[in-house]
Amino acid sequence: MTRRAYPSDVRDEEWALVLPYLTRAPLEAPQRKYDLREVFNALRWMVRTGAQWDYLPHDFPPPHSVQAQAYRWMNRGVFEDLVHDLRMTLRRLQGKAPHPSAAIYDARPLQSTPQRGERAGYDGTKRRKGSKVHLAVETLGHLLALVVTAGNEQETAQGGGLSQQVQEATGGQAEAAFVDQGYTGEEAAQTAEAEGLALCVVQVEGAKRGFVLLTKRWVVERSFAWTSRFRRLARDYERLAETLRGWHWLAFSILMTAKTVELLRTAS
């Protein structure tokens, strides 16, 4: 690399963890025109800054090349596979079983932009028009499952999809899911039960108002706060829900790769 480094550039230790997931071809493969690490650095820069593709700095590979490679990685589930493996590694490093027995669900709306197409819907609770990102994380806050819907979709309707993804990610070892009052009702309980999960609704005690730290559920709120560090996820800029979903998996892979390297250094 001959250019000056950006804060978002992948470090050598992180690159060693990520590279096997990005390609099976050797780095010197003749069909590769641009350095793979620079393409990945450009993608990390994009998710961090939230810029438009045409505004990608000129010392990176051309925007169309980075964009095309990014979509190939997202469509192949590369970042999703990376997150699942990193999650198991992080849990082992912290003295826990590879797969969690519990998950925490929640959703947050993302303000729409002209690019969002027909996916935008009005969320009456948040009074915002856009998309809604439904997350399932484990007790350390690492991503297990993700669903993107229109903003007017209710949490109760997404519990089944999240539960199915959670059991696929954990090998069916998850037993409970902690949720807020948006997941109350027979439909949510039955769809979760069909996947072998018991829904545990965590409610605010009494008539408290304002911010209240809720048992278990604060973990997923912290995970949403982690994603706020990535400007590409501040709003819904994407035409396709799968692209927005892919950016989230990439963001969590960046956070978890850095944490894995830190813990490995400490352990050594």
PDB file of C-alpha atoms in Angstrom:
ATOM      1  CA  MET A   1       0.000   0.000   0.000  1.00  0.00           C
ATOM      2  CA  THR A   2       1.525   3.294  -1.114  1.00  0.00           C
ATOM      3  CA  ARG A   3      -1.185   5.691   0.084  1.00  0.00           C
ATOM      4  CA  ARG A   4      -1.595   7.200   3.544  1.00  0.00           C
ATOM      5  CA  ALA A   5      -3.652   4.999   5.861  1.00  0.00           C
ATOM      6  CA  TYR A   6      -7.255   5.763   6.822  1.00  0.00           C
ATOM      7  CA  PRO A   7      -8.539   5.078  10.354  1.00  0.00           C
ATOM      8  CA  SER A   8     -10.903   2.500   8.861  1.00  0.00           C
ATOM      9  CA  ASP A   9      -8.142   0.389   7.251  1.00  0.00           C
ATOM     10  CA  VAL A  10      -7.925  -3.224   8.328  1.00  0.00           C
ATOM     11  CA  ARG A  11      -4.917  -4.081  10.502  1.00  0.00           C
ATOM     12  CA  ASP A  12      -2.558  -6.953   9.716  1.00  0.00           C
ATOM     13  CA  GLU A  13      -3.887  -9.178  12.528  1.00  0.00           C
ATOM     14  CA  GLU A  14      -7.474  -8.528  11.460  1.00  0.00           C
ATOM     15  CA  TRP A  15      -6.644  -9.177   7.819  1.00  0.00           C
ATOM     16  CA  ALA A  16      -5.268 -12.595   8.731  1.00  0.00           C
ATOM     17  CA  LEU A  17      -8.652 -13.488  10.265  1.00  0.00           C
ATOM     18  CA  VAL A  18     -10.768 -12.047   7.461  1.00  0.00           C
ATOM     19  CA  LEU A  19      -8.888 -13.122   4.323  1.00  0.00           C
ATOM     20  CA  PRO A  20      -9.942 -16.819   4.295  1.00  0.00           C
ATOM     21  CA  TYR A  21     -13.583 -15.725   4.151  1.00  0.00           C
ATOM     22  CA  LEU A  22     -13.157 -13.239   1.316  1.00  0.00           C
ATOM     23  CA  THR A  23     -11.722 -15.533  -1.330  1.00  0.00           C
ATOM     24  CA  ARG A  24     -10.500 -19.031  -2.055  1.00  0.00           C
ATOM     25  CA  ALA A  25      -8.267 -17.846  -4.891  1.00  0.00           C
ATOM     26  CA  PRO A  26      -4.643 -16.842  -4.250  1.00  0.00           C
ATOM     27  CA  LEU A  27      -3.865 -13.142  -3.909  1.00  0.00           C
ATOM     28  CA  GLU A  28      -1.788 -13.220  -7.097  1.00  0.00           C
ATOM     29  CA  ALA A  29      -4.672 -14.632  -9.184  1.00  0.00           C
ATOM     30  CA  PRO A  30      -4.361 -13.111 -12.704  1.00  0.00           C
ATOM     31  CA  GLN A  31      -8.074 -12.290 -12.972  1.00  0.00           C
ATOM     32  CA  ARG A  32      -7.874  -9.927  -9.986  1.00  0.00           C
ATOM     33  CA  LYS A  33      -7.162  -6.404 -11.254  1.00  0.00           C
ATOM     34  CA  TYR A  34      -7.174  -4.610  -7.893  1.00  0.00           C
ATOM     35  CA  ASP A  35      -5.588  -5.590  -4.608  1.00  0.00           C
ATOM     36  CA  LEU A  36      -8.197  -7.431  -2.528  1.00  0.00           C
ATOM     37  CA  ARG A  37      -7.128  -5.790   0.705  1.00  0.00           C
ATOM     38  CA  GLU A  38      -7.592  -2.348  -0.837  1.00  0.00           C
ATOM     39  CA  VAL A  39     -11.074  -3.312  -2.046  1.00  0.00           C
ATOM     40  CA  PHE A  40     -11.931  -4.446   1.474  1.00  0.00           C
ATOM     41  CA  ASN A  41     -10.448  -1.251   2.953  1.00  0.00           C
ATOM     42  CA  ALA A  42     -12.621   0.792   0.606  1.00  0.00           C
ATOM     43  CA  LEU A  43     -15.695  -1.110   1.769  1.00  0.00           C
ATOM     44  CA  ARG A  44     -14.786  -0.510   5.421  1.00  0.00           C
ATOM     45  CA  TRP A  45     -14.348   3.188   4.629  1.00  0.00           C
ATOM     46  CA  MET A  46     -17.801   3.262   3.026  1.00  0.00           C
ATOM     47  CA  VAL A  47     -19.647   1.697   5.958  1.00  0.00           C
ATOM     48  CA  ARG A  48     -17.831   3.946   8.433  1.00  0.00           C
ATOM     49  CA  THR A  49     -18.345   7.258   6.617  1.00  0.00           C
ATOM     50  CA  GLY A  50     -21.690   6.658   4.899  1.00  0.00           C
ATOM     51  CA  ALA A  51     -20.549   8.377   1.694  1.00  0.00           C
ATOM     52  CA  GLN A  52     -22.039   7.789  -1.737  1.00  0.00           C
ATOM     53  CA  TRP A  53     -20.224   5.350  -4.002  1.00  0.00           C
ATOM     54  CA  ASP A  54     -19.143   8.084  -6.439  1.00  0.00           C
ATOM     55  CA  TYR A  55     -17.446   9.946  -3.569  1.00  0.00           C
ATOM     56  CA  LEU A  56     -15.069   7.098  -2.773  1.00  0.00           C
ATOM     57  CA  PRO A  57     -11.526   8.604  -2.540  1.00  0.00           C
ATOM     58  CA  HIS A  58      -9.415   8.200  -5.678  1.00  0.00           C
ATOM     59  CA  ASP A  59      -6.628   6.350  -3.874  1.00  0.00           C
ATOM     60  CA  PHE A  60      -8.987   3.371  -3.508  1.00  0.00           C
ATOM     61  CA  PRO A  61      -9.966   1.078  -6.408  1.00  0.00           C
ATOM     62  CA  PRO A  62     -12.754   2.478  -8.645  1.00  0.00           C
ATOM     63  CA  PRO A  63     -16.216   2.649  -7.013  1.00  0.00           C
ATOM     64  CA  HIS A  64     -17.833   0.277  -9.511  1.00  0.00           C
ATOM     65  CA  SER A  65     -15.245  -2.411  -8.748  1.00  0.00           C
ATOM     66  CA  VAL A  66     -15.628  -2.045  -4.984  1.00  0.00           C
ATOM     67  CA  GLN A  67     -19.423  -2.010  -5.238  1.00  0.00           C
ATOM     68  CA  ALA A  68     -19.548  -5.104  -7.433  1.00  0.00           C
ATOM     69  CA  GLN A  69     -17.238  -7.036  -5.106  1.00  0.00           C
ATOM     70  CA  ALA A  70     -19.200  -5.874  -2.052  1.00  0.00           C
ATOM     71  CA  TYR A  71     -22.450  -7.232  -3.506  1.00  0.00           C
ATOM     72  CA  ARG A  72     -20.771 -10.537  -4.353  1.00  0.00           C
ATOM     73  CA  TRP A  73     -19.570 -10.891  -0.772  1.00  0.00           C
ATOM     74  CA  MET A  74     -22.968  -9.931   0.643  1.00  0.00           C
ATOM     75  CA  ASN A  75     -24.872 -12.286  -1.660  1.00  0.00           C
ATOM     76  CA  ARG A  76     -22.576 -15.177  -0.698  1.00  0.00           C
ATOM     77  CA  GLY A  77     -23.120 -14.489   3.000  1.00  0.00           C
ATOM     78  CA  VAL A  78     -19.390 -13.958   3.577  1.00  0.00           C
ATOM     79  CA  PHE A  79     -19.764 -11.448   6.398  1.00  0.00           C
ATOM     80  CA  GLU A  80     -22.544 -13.478   7.973  1.00  0.00           C
ATOM     81  CA  ASP A  81     -20.324 -16.573   8.097  1.00  0.00           C
ATOM     82  CA  LEU A  82     -17.483 -14.482   9.509  1.00  0.00           C
ATOM     83  CA  VAL A  83     -19.664 -13.080  12.299  1.00  0.00           C
ATOM     84  CA  HIS A  84     -20.957 -16.515  13.292  1.00  0.00           C
ATOM     85  CA  ASP A  85     -17.423 -17.930  13.555  1.00  0.00           C
ATOM     86  CA  LEU A  86     -16.083 -14.866  15.370  1.00  0.00           C
ATOM     87  CA  ARG A  87     -18.959 -15.063  17.848  1.00  0.00           C
ATOM     88  CA  MET A  88     -18.042 -18.629  18.796  1.00  0.00           C
ATOM     89  CA  THR A  89     -14.376 -17.668  19.095  1.00  0.00           C
ATOM     90  CA  LEU A  90     -15.151 -14.667  21.302  1.00  0.00           C
ATOM     91  CA  ARG A  91     -17.370 -16.738  23.558  1.00  0.00           C
ATOM     92  CA  ARG A  92     -14.636 -19.335  24.030  1.00  0.00           C
ATOM     93  CA  LEU A  93     -12.074 -16.627  24.762  1.00  0.00           C
ATOM     94  CA  GLN A  94     -14.399 -15.270  27.444  1.00  0.00           C
ATOM     95  CA  GLY A  95     -14.934 -18.649  29.058  1.00  0.00           C
ATOM     96  CA  LYS A  96     -18.400 -19.359  27.667  1.00  0.00           C
ATOM     97  CA  ALA A  97     -19.914 -22.172  25.625  1.00  0.00           C
ATOM     98  CA  PRO A  98     -19.586 -21.688  21.842  1.00  0.00           C
ATOM     99  CA  HIS A  99     -23.349 -21.397  21.410  1.00  0.00           C
ATOM    100  CA  PRO A 100     -25.606 -19.306  23.669  1.00  0.00           C
ATOM    101  CA  SER A 101     -28.702 -20.654  25.373  1.00  0.00           C
ATOM    102  CA  ALA A 102     -30.505 -17.303  25.247  1.00  0.00           C
ATOM    103  CA  ALA A 103     -31.072 -14.479  22.774  1.00  0.00           C
ATOM    104  CA  ILE A 104     -32.405 -10.922  23.026  1.00  0.00           C
ATOM    105  CA  TYR A 105     -34.679  -9.428  20.353  1.00  0.00           C
ATOM    106  CA  ASP A 106     -35.447  -5.831  19.495  1.00  0.00           C
ATOM    107  CA  ALA A 107     -36.084  -3.562  16.521  1.00  0.00           C
ATOM    108  CA  ARG A 108     -35.235  -0.008  15.543  1.00  0.00           C
ATOM    109  CA  PRO A 109     -36.559   2.176  12.706  1.00  0.00           C
ATOM    110  CA  LEU A 110     -34.307   3.749  10.089  1.00  0.00           C
ATOM    111  CA  GLN A 111     -35.405   6.980   8.433  1.00  0.00           C
ATOM    112  CA  SER A 112     -36.080   6.497   4.734  1.00  0.00           C
ATOM    113  CA  THR A 113     -34.331   8.214   1.833  1.00  0.00           C
ATOM    114  CA  PRO A 114     -35.344   8.477  -1.850  1.00  0.00           C
ATOM    115  CA  GLN A 115     -33.336   5.270  -2.516  1.00  0.00           C
ATOM    116  CA  ARG A 116     -35.443   3.016  -0.309  1.00  0.00           C
ATOM    117  CA  GLY A 117     -38.036   2.224  -3.003  1.00  0.00           C
ATOM    118  CA  GLU A 118     -41.262   0.562  -1.854  1.00  0.00           C
ATOM    119  CA  ARG A 119     -39.847  -0.732   1.414  1.00  0.00           C
ATOM    120  CA  ALA A 120     -40.612   2.379   3.466  1.00  0.00           C
ATOM    121  CA  GLY A 121     -43.530   2.223   5.882  1.00  0.00           C
ATOM    122  CA  TYR A 122     -44.781   4.519   8.609  1.00  0.00           C
ATOM    123  CA  ASP A 123     -44.006   3.485  12.180  1.00  0.00           C
ATOM    124  CA  GLY A 124     -46.764   5.030  14.277  1.00  0.00           C
ATOM    125  CA  THR A 125     -44.970   4.412  17.557  1.00  0.00           C
ATOM    126  CA  LYS A 126     -41.740   6.142  16.542  1.00  0.00           C
ATOM    127  CA  ARG A 127     -43.536   8.539  14.164  1.00  0.00           C
ATOM    128  CA  ARG A 128     -41.045   7.849  11.440  1.00  0.00           C
ATOM    129  CA  LYS A 129     -41.295   6.624   7.859  1.00  0.00           C
ATOM    130  CA  GLY A 130     -38.687   4.186   6.698  1.00  0.00           C
ATOM    131  CA  SER A 131     -37.441   0.661   7.296  1.00  0.00           C
ATOM    132  CA  LYS A 132     -37.157  -1.377  10.459  1.00  0.00           C
ATOM    133  CA  VAL A 133     -34.180  -3.514  11.459  1.00  0.00           C
ATOM    134  CA  HIS A 134     -34.996  -6.469  13.733  1.00  0.00           C
ATOM    135  CA  LEU A 135     -31.986  -7.837  15.637  1.00  0.00           C
ATOM    136  CA  ALA A 136     -31.368 -10.948  17.690  1.00  0.00           C
ATOM    137  CA  VAL A 137     -28.163 -10.916  19.734  1.00  0.00           C
ATOM    138  CA  GLU A 138     -26.696 -13.222  22.352  1.00  0.00           C
ATOM    139  CA  THR A 139     -25.918 -12.238  25.927  1.00  0.00           C
ATOM    140  CA  LEU A 140     -22.577 -10.632  24.984  1.00  0.00           C
ATOM    141  CA  GLY A 141     -24.275  -8.453  22.356  1.00  0.00           C
ATOM    142  CA  HIS A 142     -22.931 -10.259  19.291  1.00  0.00           C
ATOM    143  CA  LEU A 143     -25.235 -10.637  16.309  1.00  0.00           C
ATOM    144  CA  LEU A 144     -27.201 -13.860  15.854  1.00  0.00           C
ATOM    145  CA  ALA A 145     -29.938 -12.942  13.381  1.00  0.00           C
ATOM    146  CA  LEU A 146     -31.189  -9.981  11.383  1.00  0.00           C
ATOM    147  CA  VAL A 147     -34.385  -9.179   9.485  1.00  0.00           C
ATOM    148  CA  VAL A 148     -35.144  -5.990   7.518  1.00  0.00           C
ATOM    149  CA  THR A 149     -38.778  -4.993   6.937  1.00  0.00           C
ATOM    150  CA  ALA A 150     -40.885  -1.940   6.181  1.00  0.00           C
ATOM    151  CA  GLY A 151     -41.252   0.462   9.091  1.00  0.00           C
ATOM    152  CA  ASN A 152     -44.914  -0.387   9.654  1.00  0.00           C
ATOM    153  CA  GLU A 153     -44.221  -4.108  10.243  1.00  0.00           C
ATOM    154  CA  GLN A 154     -44.874  -5.182  13.828  1.00  0.00           C
ATOM    155  CA  GLU A 155     -42.346  -7.028  15.967  1.00  0.00           C
ATOM    156  CA  THR A 156     -44.787  -9.855  16.656  1.00  0.00           C
ATOM    157  CA  ALA A 157     -44.786 -10.813  12.974  1.00  0.00           C
ATOM    158  CA  GLN A 158     -40.976 -11.099  12.849  1.00  0.00           C
ATOM    159  CA  GLY A 159     -40.456 -13.278  15.913  1.00  0.00           C
ATOM    160  CA  GLY A 160     -40.749 -16.477  13.919  1.00  0.00           C
ATOM    161  CA  GLY A 161     -38.157 -15.461  11.336  1.00  0.00           C
ATOM    162  CA  LEU A 162     -35.726 -14.309  13.998  1.00  0.00           C
ATOM    163  CA  SER A 163     -36.241 -17.463  16.048  1.00  0.00           C
ATOM    164  CA  GLN A 164     -35.599 -19.685  13.049  1.00  0.00           C
ATOM    165  CA  GLN A 165     -32.364 -17.842  12.232  1.00  0.00           C
ATOM    166  CA  VAL A 166     -31.283 -17.972  15.880  1.00  0.00           C
ATOM    167  CA  GLN A 167     -31.686 -21.745  16.022  1.00  0.00           C
ATOM    168  CA  GLU A 168     -29.803 -22.148  12.756  1.00  0.00           C
ATOM    169  CA  ALA A 169     -26.954 -20.017  14.117  1.00  0.00           C
ATOM    170  CA  THR A 170     -26.815 -21.824  17.466  1.00  0.00           C
ATOM    171  CA  GLY A 171     -27.381 -25.351  16.250  1.00  0.00           C
ATOM    172  CA  GLY A 172     -30.746 -25.443  18.026  1.00  0.00           C
ATOM    173  CA  GLN A 173     -29.205 -24.842  21.451  1.00  0.00           C
ATOM    174  CA  ALA A 174     -31.008 -21.574  22.236  1.00  0.00           C
ATOM    175  CA  GLU A 175     -33.800 -22.063  24.767  1.00  0.00           C
ATOM    176  CA  ALA A 176     -35.133 -18.570  25.543  1.00  0.00           C
ATOM    177  CA  ALA A 177     -35.489 -15.142  23.973  1.00  0.00           C
ATOM    178  CA  PHE A 178     -35.816 -11.944  26.018  1.00  0.00           C
ATOM    179  CA  VAL A 179     -38.068  -9.370  24.361  1.00  0.00           C
ATOM    180  CA  ASP A 180     -39.956  -6.145  25.060  1.00  0.00           C
ATOM    181  CA  GLN A 181     -43.699  -5.604  25.141  1.00  0.00           C
ATOM    182  CA  GLY A 182     -43.835  -5.336  21.349  1.00  0.00           C
ATOM    183  CA  TYR A 183     -43.560  -9.127  21.184  1.00  0.00           C
ATOM    184  CA  THR A 184     -46.466  -9.905  23.508  1.00  0.00           C
ATOM    185  CA  GLY A 185     -49.380 -11.980  22.251  1.00  0.00           C
ATOM    186  CA  GLU A 186     -50.189 -15.533  21.241  1.00  0.00           C
ATOM    187  CA  GLU A 187     -48.791 -15.236  17.711  1.00  0.00           C
ATOM    188  CA  ALA A 188     -45.310 -14.274  18.869  1.00  0.00           C
ATOM    189  CA  ALA A 189     -45.247 -16.918  21.612  1.00  0.00           C
ATOM    190  CA  GLN A 190     -46.446 -19.681  19.304  1.00  0.00           C
ATOM    191  CA  THR A 191     -44.019 -18.906  16.480  1.00  0.00           C
ATOM    192  CA  ALA A 192     -41.115 -18.848  18.939  1.00  0.00           C
ATOM    193  CA  GLU A 193     -42.305 -22.043  20.619  1.00  0.00           C
ATOM    194  CA  ALA A 194     -42.444 -23.755  17.231  1.00  0.00           C
ATOM    195  CA  GLU A 195     -38.694 -23.110  16.977  1.00  0.00           C
ATOM    196  CA  GLY A 196     -38.063 -24.379  20.508  1.00  0.00           C
ATOM    197  CA  LEU A 197     -37.744 -20.961  22.171  1.00  0.00           C
ATOM    198  CA  ALA A 198     -39.604 -19.544  25.161  1.00  0.00           C
ATOM    199  CA  LEU A 199     -40.345 -15.824  24.924  1.00  0.00           C
ATOM    200  CA  CYS A 200     -39.591 -13.912  28.140  1.00  0.00           C
ATOM    201  CA  VAL A 201     -41.169 -10.445  28.068  1.00  0.00           C
ATOM    202  CA  VAL A 202     -39.146  -7.910  30.088  1.00  0.00           C
ATOM    203  CA  GLN A 203     -41.381  -5.051  31.199  1.00  0.00           C
ATOM    204  CA  VAL A 204     -40.786  -1.705  32.870  1.00  0.00           C
ATOM    205  CA  GLU A 205     -41.782  -1.938  36.519  1.00  0.00           C
ATOM    206  CA  GLY A 206     -44.569   0.310  37.780  1.00  0.00           C
ATOM    207  CA  ALA A 207     -45.076   3.706  36.178  1.00  0.00           C
ATOM    208  CA  LYS A 208     -41.452   4.651  35.607  1.00  0.00           C
ATOM    209  CA  ARG A 209     -40.733   7.065  32.786  1.00  0.00           C
ATOM    210  CA  GLY A 210     -37.622   7.984  30.862  1.00  0.00           C
ATOM    211  CA  PHE A 211     -34.586   5.769  30.503  1.00  0.00           C
ATOM    212  CA  VAL A 212     -34.714   2.554  32.519  1.00  0.00           C
ATOM    213  CA  LEU A 213     -31.993  -0.107  32.434  1.00  0.00           C
ATOM    214  CA  LEU A 214     -33.893  -3.350  31.827  1.00  0.00           C
ATOM    215  CA  THR A 215     -32.542  -6.771  32.720  1.00  0.00           C
ATOM    216  CA  LYS A 216     -31.089  -8.569  29.673  1.00  0.00           C
ATOM    217  CA  ARG A 217     -32.679  -6.141  27.210  1.00  0.00           C
ATOM    218  CA  TRP A 218     -30.012  -3.478  27.693  1.00  0.00           C
ATOM    219  CA  VAL A 219     -27.657  -5.800  25.815  1.00  0.00           C
ATOM    220  CA  VAL A 220     -29.452  -5.433  22.481  1.00  0.00           C
ATOM    221  CA  GLU A 221     -29.783  -1.679  23.030  1.00  0.00           C
ATOM    222  CA  ARG A 222     -26.007  -1.554  23.368  1.00  0.00           C
ATOM    223  CA  SER A 223     -25.670  -3.514  20.129  1.00  0.00           C
ATOM    224  CA  PHE A 224     -27.796  -0.916  18.344  1.00  0.00           C
ATOM    225  CA  ALA A 225     -25.530   1.752  19.845  1.00  0.00           C
ATOM    226  CA  TRP A 226     -22.534  -0.070  18.353  1.00  0.00           C
ATOM    227  CA  THR A 227     -24.103   0.156  14.886  1.00  0.00           C
ATOM    228  CA  SER A 228     -24.548   3.916  15.323  1.00  0.00           C
ATOM    229  CA  ARG A 229     -20.770   4.231  14.917  1.00  0.00           C
ATOM    230  CA  PHE A 230     -21.272   3.406  11.236  1.00  0.00           C
ATOM    231  CA  ARG A 231     -22.787   6.289   9.291  1.00  0.00           C
ATOM    232  CA  ARG A 232     -23.928   4.010   6.474  1.00  0.00           C
ATOM    233  CA  LEU A 233     -26.391   2.532   8.989  1.00  0.00           C
ATOM    234  CA  ALA A 234     -27.701   5.880  10.269  1.00  0.00           C
ATOM    235  CA  ARG A 235     -30.422   5.852   7.605  1.00  0.00           C
ATOM    236  CA  ASP A 236     -31.758   3.486   4.986  1.00  0.00           C
ATOM    237  CA  TYR A 237     -29.851   4.464   1.846  1.00  0.00           C
ATOM    238  CA  GLU A 238     -30.339   1.163   0.010  1.00  0.00           C
ATOM    239  CA  ARG A 239     -32.684   0.089  -2.763  1.00  0.00           C
ATOM    240  CA  LEU A 240     -32.690  -3.533  -1.574  1.00  0.00           C
ATOM    241  CA  ALA A 241     -33.307  -4.850   1.910  1.00  0.00           C
ATOM    242  CA  GLU A 242     -30.578  -7.466   1.401  1.00  0.00           C
ATOM    243  CA  THR A 243     -28.001  -4.726   0.876  1.00  0.00           C
ATOM    244  CA  LEU A 244     -28.980  -3.007   4.132  1.00  0.00           C
ATOM    245  CA  ARG A 245     -28.802  -6.385   5.827  1.00  0.00           C
ATOM    246  CA  GLY A 246     -25.332  -6.984   4.369  1.00  0.00           C
ATOM    247  CA  TRP A 247     -24.016  -3.658   5.676  1.00  0.00           C
ATOM    248  CA  HIS A 248     -25.100  -4.649   9.189  1.00  0.00           C
ATOM    249  CA  TRP A 249     -23.269  -7.975   8.990  1.00  0.00           C
ATOM    250  CA  LEU A 250     -20.165  -6.143   7.733  1.00  0.00           C
ATOM    251  CA  ALA A 251     -20.351  -3.623  10.599  1.00  0.00           C
ATOM    252  CA  PHE A 252     -20.578  -6.370  13.213  1.00  0.00           C
ATOM    253  CA  SER A 253     -17.720  -8.265  11.559  1.00  0.00           C
ATOM    254  CA  ILE A 254     -15.524  -5.159  11.878  1.00  0.00           C
ATOM    255  CA  LEU A 255     -16.358  -4.743  15.564  1.00  0.00           C
ATOM    256  CA  MET A 256     -15.937  -8.415  16.366  1.00  0.00           C
ATOM    257  CA  THR A 257     -12.692  -8.835  14.412  1.00  0.00           C
ATOM    258  CA  ALA A 258     -11.096  -5.993  16.371  1.00  0.00           C
ATOM    259  CA  LYS A 259     -12.347  -7.472  19.649  1.00  0.00           C
ATOM    260  CA  THR A 260     -11.049 -10.936  18.745  1.00  0.00           C
ATOM    261  CA  VAL A 261      -7.580  -9.577  17.982  1.00  0.00           C
ATOM    262  CA  GLU A 262      -7.566  -7.675  21.290  1.00  0.00           C
ATOM    263  CA  LEU A 263      -8.551 -10.731  23.318  1.00  0.00           C
ATOM    264  CA  LEU A 264      -6.033 -12.946  21.515  1.00  0.00           C
ATOM    265  CA  ARG A 265      -3.288 -10.469  22.346  1.00  0.00           C
ATOM    266  CA  THR A 266      -4.352 -10.453  25.995  1.00  0.00           C
ATOM    267  CA  ALA A 267      -4.474 -14.250  26.112  1.00  0.00           C
ATOM    268  CA  SER A 268      -0.970 -14.544  24.695  1.00  0.00           C
TER     269      SER A 268
END
